[in-house]
């Protein structure tokens, strides 16, 4: 990182967005009166509980990282 404070801001943003994703999945389960999103991972709340943070963080990472990384160091897969 050329500017270390951007890494700290990015980390805080990722943590916040992952938390929002987890809380959103929990809210959907609570509103639907469902205990688990499936039985692929028994006792863990289902597959969506394992991926909810990633689903929300992936777009943030894909949009923000290319702008924070030094020029030429980030090549998105197209």
mmCIF file of N, CA and C in Angstrom:
data_model
loop_
_atom_site.group_PDB
_atom_site.id
_atom_site.type_symbol
_atom_site.label_atom_id
_atom_site.label_comp_id
_atom_site.label_asym_id
_atom_site.label_seq_id
_atom_site.Cartn_x
_atom_site.Cartn_y
_atom_site.Cartn_z
ATOM 1 N N UNK A 1 0.838 -1.181 0.000
ATOM 2 C CA UNK A 1 0.000 0.000 0.000
ATOM 3 C C UNK A 1 0.882 1.244 0.000
ATOM 4 N N UNK A 2 0.578 2.148 -0.885
ATOM 5 C CA UNK A 2 1.353 3.384 -0.936
ATOM 6 C C UNK A 2 0.951 4.303 0.214
ATOM 7 N N UNK A 3 -0.311 4.238 0.606
ATOM 8 C CA UNK A 3 -0.796 5.043 1.726
ATOM 9 C C UNK A 3 -1.417 4.089 2.747
ATOM 10 N N UNK A 4 -0.734 3.789 3.849
ATOM 11 C CA UNK A 4 -1.186 2.775 4.797
ATOM 12 C C UNK A 4 -2.568 3.047 5.388
ATOM 13 N N UNK A 5 -2.920 4.314 5.564
ATOM 14 C CA UNK A 5 -4.232 4.605 6.147
ATOM 15 C C UNK A 5 -5.371 4.120 5.251
ATOM 16 N N UNK A 6 -5.142 4.003 3.941
ATOM 17 C CA UNK A 6 -6.177 3.479 3.055
ATOM 18 C C UNK A 6 -6.425 2.002 3.325
ATOM 19 N N UNK A 7 -5.375 1.275 3.680
ATOM 20 C CA UNK A 7 -5.531 -0.126 4.049
ATOM 21 C C UNK A 7 -6.370 -0.277 5.302
ATOM 22 N N UNK A 8 -6.156 0.604 6.257
ATOM 23 C CA UNK A 8 -6.965 0.570 7.479
ATOM 24 C C UNK A 8 -8.429 0.894 7.183
ATOM 25 N N UNK A 9 -8.650 1.889 6.353
ATOM 26 C CA UNK A 9 -10.026 2.237 5.983
ATOM 27 C C UNK A 9 -10.692 1.114 5.207
ATOM 28 N N UNK A 10 -9.933 0.490 4.320
ATOM 29 C CA UNK A 10 -10.472 -0.625 3.539
ATOM 30 C C UNK A 10 -10.816 -1.795 4.455
ATOM 31 N N UNK A 11 -9.937 -2.123 5.391
ATOM 32 C CA UNK A 11 -10.198 -3.200 6.338
ATOM 33 C C UNK A 11 -11.434 -2.926 7.185
ATOM 34 N N UNK A 12 -11.577 -1.697 7.644
ATOM 35 C CA UNK A 12 -12.760 -1.339 8.431
ATOM 36 C C UNK A 12 -14.021 -1.424 7.571
ATOM 37 N N UNK A 13 -13.917 -1.021 6.325
ATOM 38 C CA UNK A 13 -15.072 -1.106 5.422
ATOM 39 C C UNK A 13 -15.477 -2.545 5.145
ATOM 40 N N UNK A 14 -14.486 -3.411 4.915
ATOM 41 C CA UNK A 14 -14.774 -4.825 4.664
ATOM 42 C C UNK A 14 -15.433 -5.453 5.889
ATOM 43 N N UNK A 15 -14.899 -5.161 7.076
ATOM 44 C CA UNK A 15 -15.479 -5.714 8.304
ATOM 45 C C UNK A 15 -16.911 -5.243 8.498
ATOM 46 N N UNK A 16 -17.167 -3.986 8.217
ATOM 47 C CA UNK A 16 -18.522 -3.435 8.380
ATOM 48 C C UNK A 16 -19.486 -4.050 7.380
ATOM 49 N N UNK A 17 -19.071 -4.151 6.129
ATOM 50 C CA UNK A 17 -19.949 -4.716 5.101
ATOM 51 C C UNK A 17 -20.209 -6.203 5.359
ATOM 52 N N UNK A 18 -19.205 -6.941 5.836
ATOM 53 C CA UNK A 18 -19.405 -8.355 6.166
ATOM 54 C C UNK A 18 -20.396 -8.495 7.312
ATOM 55 N N UNK A 19 -20.312 -7.617 8.293
ATOM 56 C CA UNK A 19 -21.260 -7.640 9.408
ATOM 57 C C UNK A 19 -22.677 -7.346 8.924
ATOM 58 N N UNK A 20 -22.818 -6.378 8.038
ATOM 59 C CA UNK A 20 -24.136 -6.062 7.473
ATOM 60 C C UNK A 20 -24.686 -7.261 6.709
ATOM 61 N N UNK A 21 -23.851 -7.964 5.972
ATOM 62 C CA UNK A 21 -24.282 -9.157 5.257
ATOM 63 C C UNK A 21 -24.770 -10.232 6.204
ATOM 64 N N UNK A 22 -24.046 -10.450 7.290
ATOM 65 C CA UNK A 22 -24.448 -11.454 8.270
ATOM 66 C C UNK A 22 -25.753 -11.064 8.939
ATOM 67 N N UNK A 23 -25.895 -9.809 9.315
ATOM 68 C CA UNK A 23 -27.127 -9.358 9.952
ATOM 69 C C UNK A 23 -28.319 -9.411 8.992
ATOM 70 N N UNK A 24 -28.082 -9.150 7.727
ATOM 71 C CA UNK A 24 -29.147 -9.235 6.736
ATOM 72 C C UNK A 24 -29.642 -10.668 6.589
ATOM 73 N N UNK A 25 -28.716 -11.620 6.530
ATOM 74 C CA UNK A 25 -29.113 -13.025 6.443
ATOM 75 C C UNK A 25 -29.880 -13.449 7.686
ATOM 76 N N UNK A 26 -29.431 -12.998 8.850
ATOM 77 C CA UNK A 26 -30.141 -13.324 10.091
ATOM 78 C C UNK A 26 -31.541 -12.723 10.093
ATOM 79 N N UNK A 27 -31.665 -11.502 9.580
ATOM 80 C CA UNK A 27 -32.974 -10.864 9.516
ATOM 81 C C UNK A 27 -33.916 -11.629 8.583
ATOM 82 N N UNK A 28 -33.385 -12.082 7.442
ATOM 83 C CA UNK A 28 -34.211 -12.853 6.515
ATOM 84 C C UNK A 28 -34.687 -14.153 7.157
ATOM 85 N N UNK A 29 -33.790 -14.820 7.886
ATOM 86 C CA UNK A 29 -34.176 -16.059 8.559
ATOM 87 C C UNK A 29 -35.224 -15.789 9.636
ATOM 88 N N UNK A 30 -35.032 -14.729 10.398
ATOM 89 C CA UNK A 30 -35.981 -14.400 11.461
ATOM 90 C C UNK A 30 -37.350 -14.050 10.886
ATOM 91 N N UNK A 31 -37.373 -13.269 9.814
ATOM 92 C CA UNK A 31 -38.650 -12.896 9.198
ATOM 93 C C UNK A 31 -39.349 -14.090 8.573
ATOM 94 N N UNK A 32 -38.588 -15.059 8.092
ATOM 95 C CA UNK A 32 -39.171 -16.239 7.456
ATOM 96 C C UNK A 32 -39.431 -17.380 8.414
ATOM 97 N N UNK A 33 -39.129 -17.154 9.711
ATOM 98 C CA UNK A 33 -39.325 -18.192 10.725
ATOM 99 C C UNK A 33 -38.606 -19.481 10.338
ATOM 100 N N UNK A 34 -37.365 -19.333 9.882
ATOM 101 C CA UNK A 34 -36.551 -20.468 9.448
ATOM 102 C C UNK A 34 -35.319 -20.520 10.342
ATOM 103 N N UNK A 35 -34.966 -21.710 10.817
ATOM 104 C CA UNK A 35 -33.774 -21.837 11.661
ATOM 105 C C UNK A 35 -32.502 -21.918 10.829
ATOM 106 N N UNK A 36 -32.510 -22.683 9.765
ATOM 107 C CA UNK A 36 -31.342 -22.862 8.912
ATOM 108 C C UNK A 36 -31.704 -22.615 7.461
ATOM 109 N N UNK A 37 -30.710 -22.157 6.671
ATOM 110 C CA UNK A 37 -30.921 -21.944 5.236
ATOM 111 C C UNK A 37 -30.732 -23.217 4.426
ATOM 112 N N UNK A 38 -30.490 -24.300 5.073
ATOM 113 C CA UNK A 38 -30.313 -25.566 4.365
ATOM 114 C C UNK A 38 -29.610 -26.565 5.257
ATOM 115 N N UNK A 39 -29.374 -27.745 4.733
ATOM 116 C CA UNK A 39 -28.736 -28.771 5.543
ATOM 117 C C UNK A 39 -27.400 -29.238 4.948
ATOM 118 N N UNK A 40 -26.780 -28.396 4.125
ATOM 119 C CA UNK A 40 -25.475 -28.748 3.562
ATOM 120 C C UNK A 40 -24.429 -28.770 4.671
ATOM 121 N N UNK A 41 -24.478 -27.797 5.579
ATOM 122 C CA UNK A 41 -23.596 -27.743 6.747
ATOM 123 C C UNK A 41 -24.459 -27.843 7.993
ATOM 124 N N UNK A 42 -24.788 -29.036 8.436
ATOM 125 C CA UNK A 42 -25.659 -29.183 9.610
ATOM 126 C C UNK A 42 -25.077 -28.492 10.848
ATOM 127 N N UNK A 43 -25.930 -27.774 11.546
ATOM 128 C CA UNK A 43 -25.502 -27.081 12.750
ATOM 129 C C UNK A 43 -24.841 -25.744 12.523
ATOM 130 N N UNK A 44 -24.649 -25.352 11.279
ATOM 131 C CA UNK A 44 -23.998 -24.072 10.969
ATOM 132 C C UNK A 44 -24.957 -23.061 10.359
ATOM 133 N N UNK A 45 -26.220 -23.370 10.245
ATOM 134 C CA UNK A 45 -27.170 -22.425 9.688
ATOM 135 C C UNK A 45 -27.317 -22.519 8.183
ATOM 136 N N UNK A 46 -26.651 -23.450 7.560
ATOM 137 C CA UNK A 46 -26.797 -23.610 6.118
ATOM 138 C C UNK A 46 -25.710 -22.910 5.335
ATOM 139 N N UNK A 47 -25.749 -23.107 4.041
ATOM 140 C CA UNK A 47 -24.709 -22.585 3.150
ATOM 141 C C UNK A 47 -24.697 -21.054 3.116
ATOM 142 N N UNK A 48 -25.866 -20.424 3.187
ATOM 143 C CA UNK A 48 -25.914 -18.964 3.121
ATOM 144 C C UNK A 48 -25.264 -18.333 4.342
ATOM 145 N N UNK A 49 -25.358 -18.979 5.502
ATOM 146 C CA UNK A 49 -24.687 -18.435 6.676
ATOM 147 C C UNK A 49 -23.173 -18.496 6.540
ATOM 148 N N UNK A 50 -22.643 -19.383 5.738
ATOM 149 C CA UNK A 50 -21.193 -19.461 5.513
ATOM 150 C C UNK A 50 -20.758 -18.425 4.485
ATOM 151 N N UNK A 51 -21.643 -18.011 3.593
ATOM 152 C CA UNK A 51 -21.266 -17.136 2.479
ATOM 153 C C UNK A 51 -21.841 -15.728 2.552
ATOM 154 N N UNK A 52 -22.691 -15.433 3.541
ATOM 155 C CA UNK A 52 -23.375 -14.141 3.534
ATOM 156 C C UNK A 52 -22.415 -12.955 3.575
ATOM 157 N N UNK A 53 -21.377 -13.027 4.375
ATOM 158 C CA UNK A 53 -20.403 -11.933 4.400
ATOM 159 C C UNK A 53 -19.675 -11.797 3.082
ATOM 160 N N UNK A 54 -19.292 -12.924 2.486
ATOM 161 C CA UNK A 54 -18.583 -12.888 1.202
ATOM 162 C C UNK A 54 -19.455 -12.299 0.097
ATOM 163 N N UNK A 55 -20.735 -12.638 0.091
ATOM 164 C CA UNK A 55 -21.639 -12.138 -0.952
ATOM 165 C C UNK A 55 -21.694 -10.615 -0.925
ATOM 166 N N UNK A 56 -21.630 -10.041 0.267
ATOM 167 C CA UNK A 56 -21.681 -8.587 0.372
ATOM 168 C C UNK A 56 -20.309 -7.947 0.147
ATOM 169 N N UNK A 57 -19.232 -8.630 0.549
ATOM 170 C CA UNK A 57 -17.890 -8.044 0.473
ATOM 171 C C UNK A 57 -17.277 -8.147 -0.920
ATOM 172 N N UNK A 58 -17.608 -9.183 -1.674
ATOM 173 C CA UNK A 58 -16.995 -9.396 -2.991
ATOM 174 C C UNK A 58 -17.172 -8.191 -3.930
ATOM 175 N N UNK A 59 -18.380 -7.630 -4.060
ATOM 176 C CA UNK A 59 -18.499 -6.452 -4.945
ATOM 177 C C UNK A 59 -17.675 -5.267 -4.453
ATOM 178 N N UNK A 60 -17.614 -5.084 -3.134
ATOM 179 C CA UNK A 60 -16.807 -3.995 -2.583
ATOM 180 C C UNK A 60 -15.335 -4.194 -2.944
ATOM 181 N N UNK A 61 -14.843 -5.406 -2.746
ATOM 182 C CA UNK A 61 -13.443 -5.685 -3.055
ATOM 183 C C UNK A 61 -13.154 -5.499 -4.534
ATOM 184 N N UNK A 62 -14.044 -5.964 -5.393
ATOM 185 C CA UNK A 62 -13.809 -5.862 -6.830
ATOM 186 C C UNK A 62 -13.818 -4.416 -7.309
ATOM 187 N N UNK A 63 -14.615 -3.569 -6.674
ATOM 188 C CA UNK A 63 -14.702 -2.164 -7.099
ATOM 189 C C UNK A 63 -13.640 -1.279 -6.456
ATOM 190 N N UNK A 64 -13.247 -1.597 -5.220
ATOM 191 C CA UNK A 64 -12.354 -0.703 -4.490
ATOM 192 C C UNK A 64 -10.878 -1.065 -4.656
ATOM 193 N N UNK A 65 -10.528 -2.348 -4.626
ATOM 194 C CA UNK A 65 -9.117 -2.733 -4.684
ATOM 195 C C UNK A 65 -8.367 -2.212 -5.905
ATOM 196 N N UNK A 66 -8.953 -2.238 -7.091
ATOM 197 C CA UNK A 66 -8.201 -1.699 -8.242
ATOM 198 C C UNK A 66 -7.844 -0.226 -8.088
ATOM 199 N N UNK A 67 -8.622 0.505 -7.323
ATOM 200 C CA UNK A 67 -8.350 1.929 -7.145
ATOM 201 C C UNK A 67 -7.326 2.186 -6.041
ATOM 202 N N UNK A 68 -7.154 1.221 -5.120
ATOM 203 C CA UNK A 68 -6.208 1.399 -4.019
ATOM 204 C C UNK A 68 -4.824 0.852 -4.337
ATOM 205 N N UNK A 69 -4.759 -0.161 -5.168
ATOM 206 C CA UNK A 69 -3.478 -0.810 -5.471
ATOM 207 C C UNK A 69 -2.635 0.100 -6.366
ATOM 208 N N UNK A 70 -1.321 -0.066 -6.289
ATOM 209 C CA UNK A 70 -0.452 0.725 -7.169
ATOM 210 C C UNK A 70 -0.760 0.428 -8.639
ATOM 211 N N UNK A 71 -0.557 1.391 -9.528
ATOM 212 C CA UNK A 71 -0.846 1.182 -10.944
ATOM 213 C C UNK A 71 -0.104 -0.025 -11.516
ATOM 214 N N UNK A 72 -0.826 -0.857 -12.249
ATOM 215 C CA UNK A 72 -0.241 -2.016 -12.889
ATOM 216 C C UNK A 72 -0.177 -3.262 -12.028
ATOM 217 N N UNK A 73 -0.522 -3.164 -10.745
ATOM 218 C CA UNK A 73 -0.415 -4.331 -9.870
ATOM 219 C C UNK A 73 -1.717 -5.115 -9.781
ATOM 220 N N UNK A 74 -2.790 -4.575 -10.277
ATOM 221 C CA UNK A 74 -4.095 -5.227 -10.180
ATOM 222 C C UNK A 74 -4.679 -5.345 -11.581
ATOM 223 N N UNK A 75 -4.905 -6.551 -12.019
ATOM 224 C CA UNK A 75 -5.531 -6.784 -13.322
ATOM 225 C C UNK A 75 -6.772 -7.625 -13.095
ATOM 226 N N UNK A 76 -7.956 -7.031 -13.209
ATOM 227 C CA UNK A 76 -9.179 -7.831 -12.984
ATOM 228 C C UNK A 76 -9.344 -8.893 -14.066
ATOM 229 N N UNK A 77 -9.966 -9.990 -13.699
ATOM 230 C CA UNK A 77 -10.230 -11.069 -14.636
ATOM 231 C C UNK A 77 -11.391 -10.678 -15.535
ATOM 232 N N UNK A 78 -11.140 -10.600 -16.813
ATOM 233 C CA UNK A 78 -12.205 -10.227 -17.750
ATOM 234 C C UNK A 78 -12.412 -11.312 -18.769
#
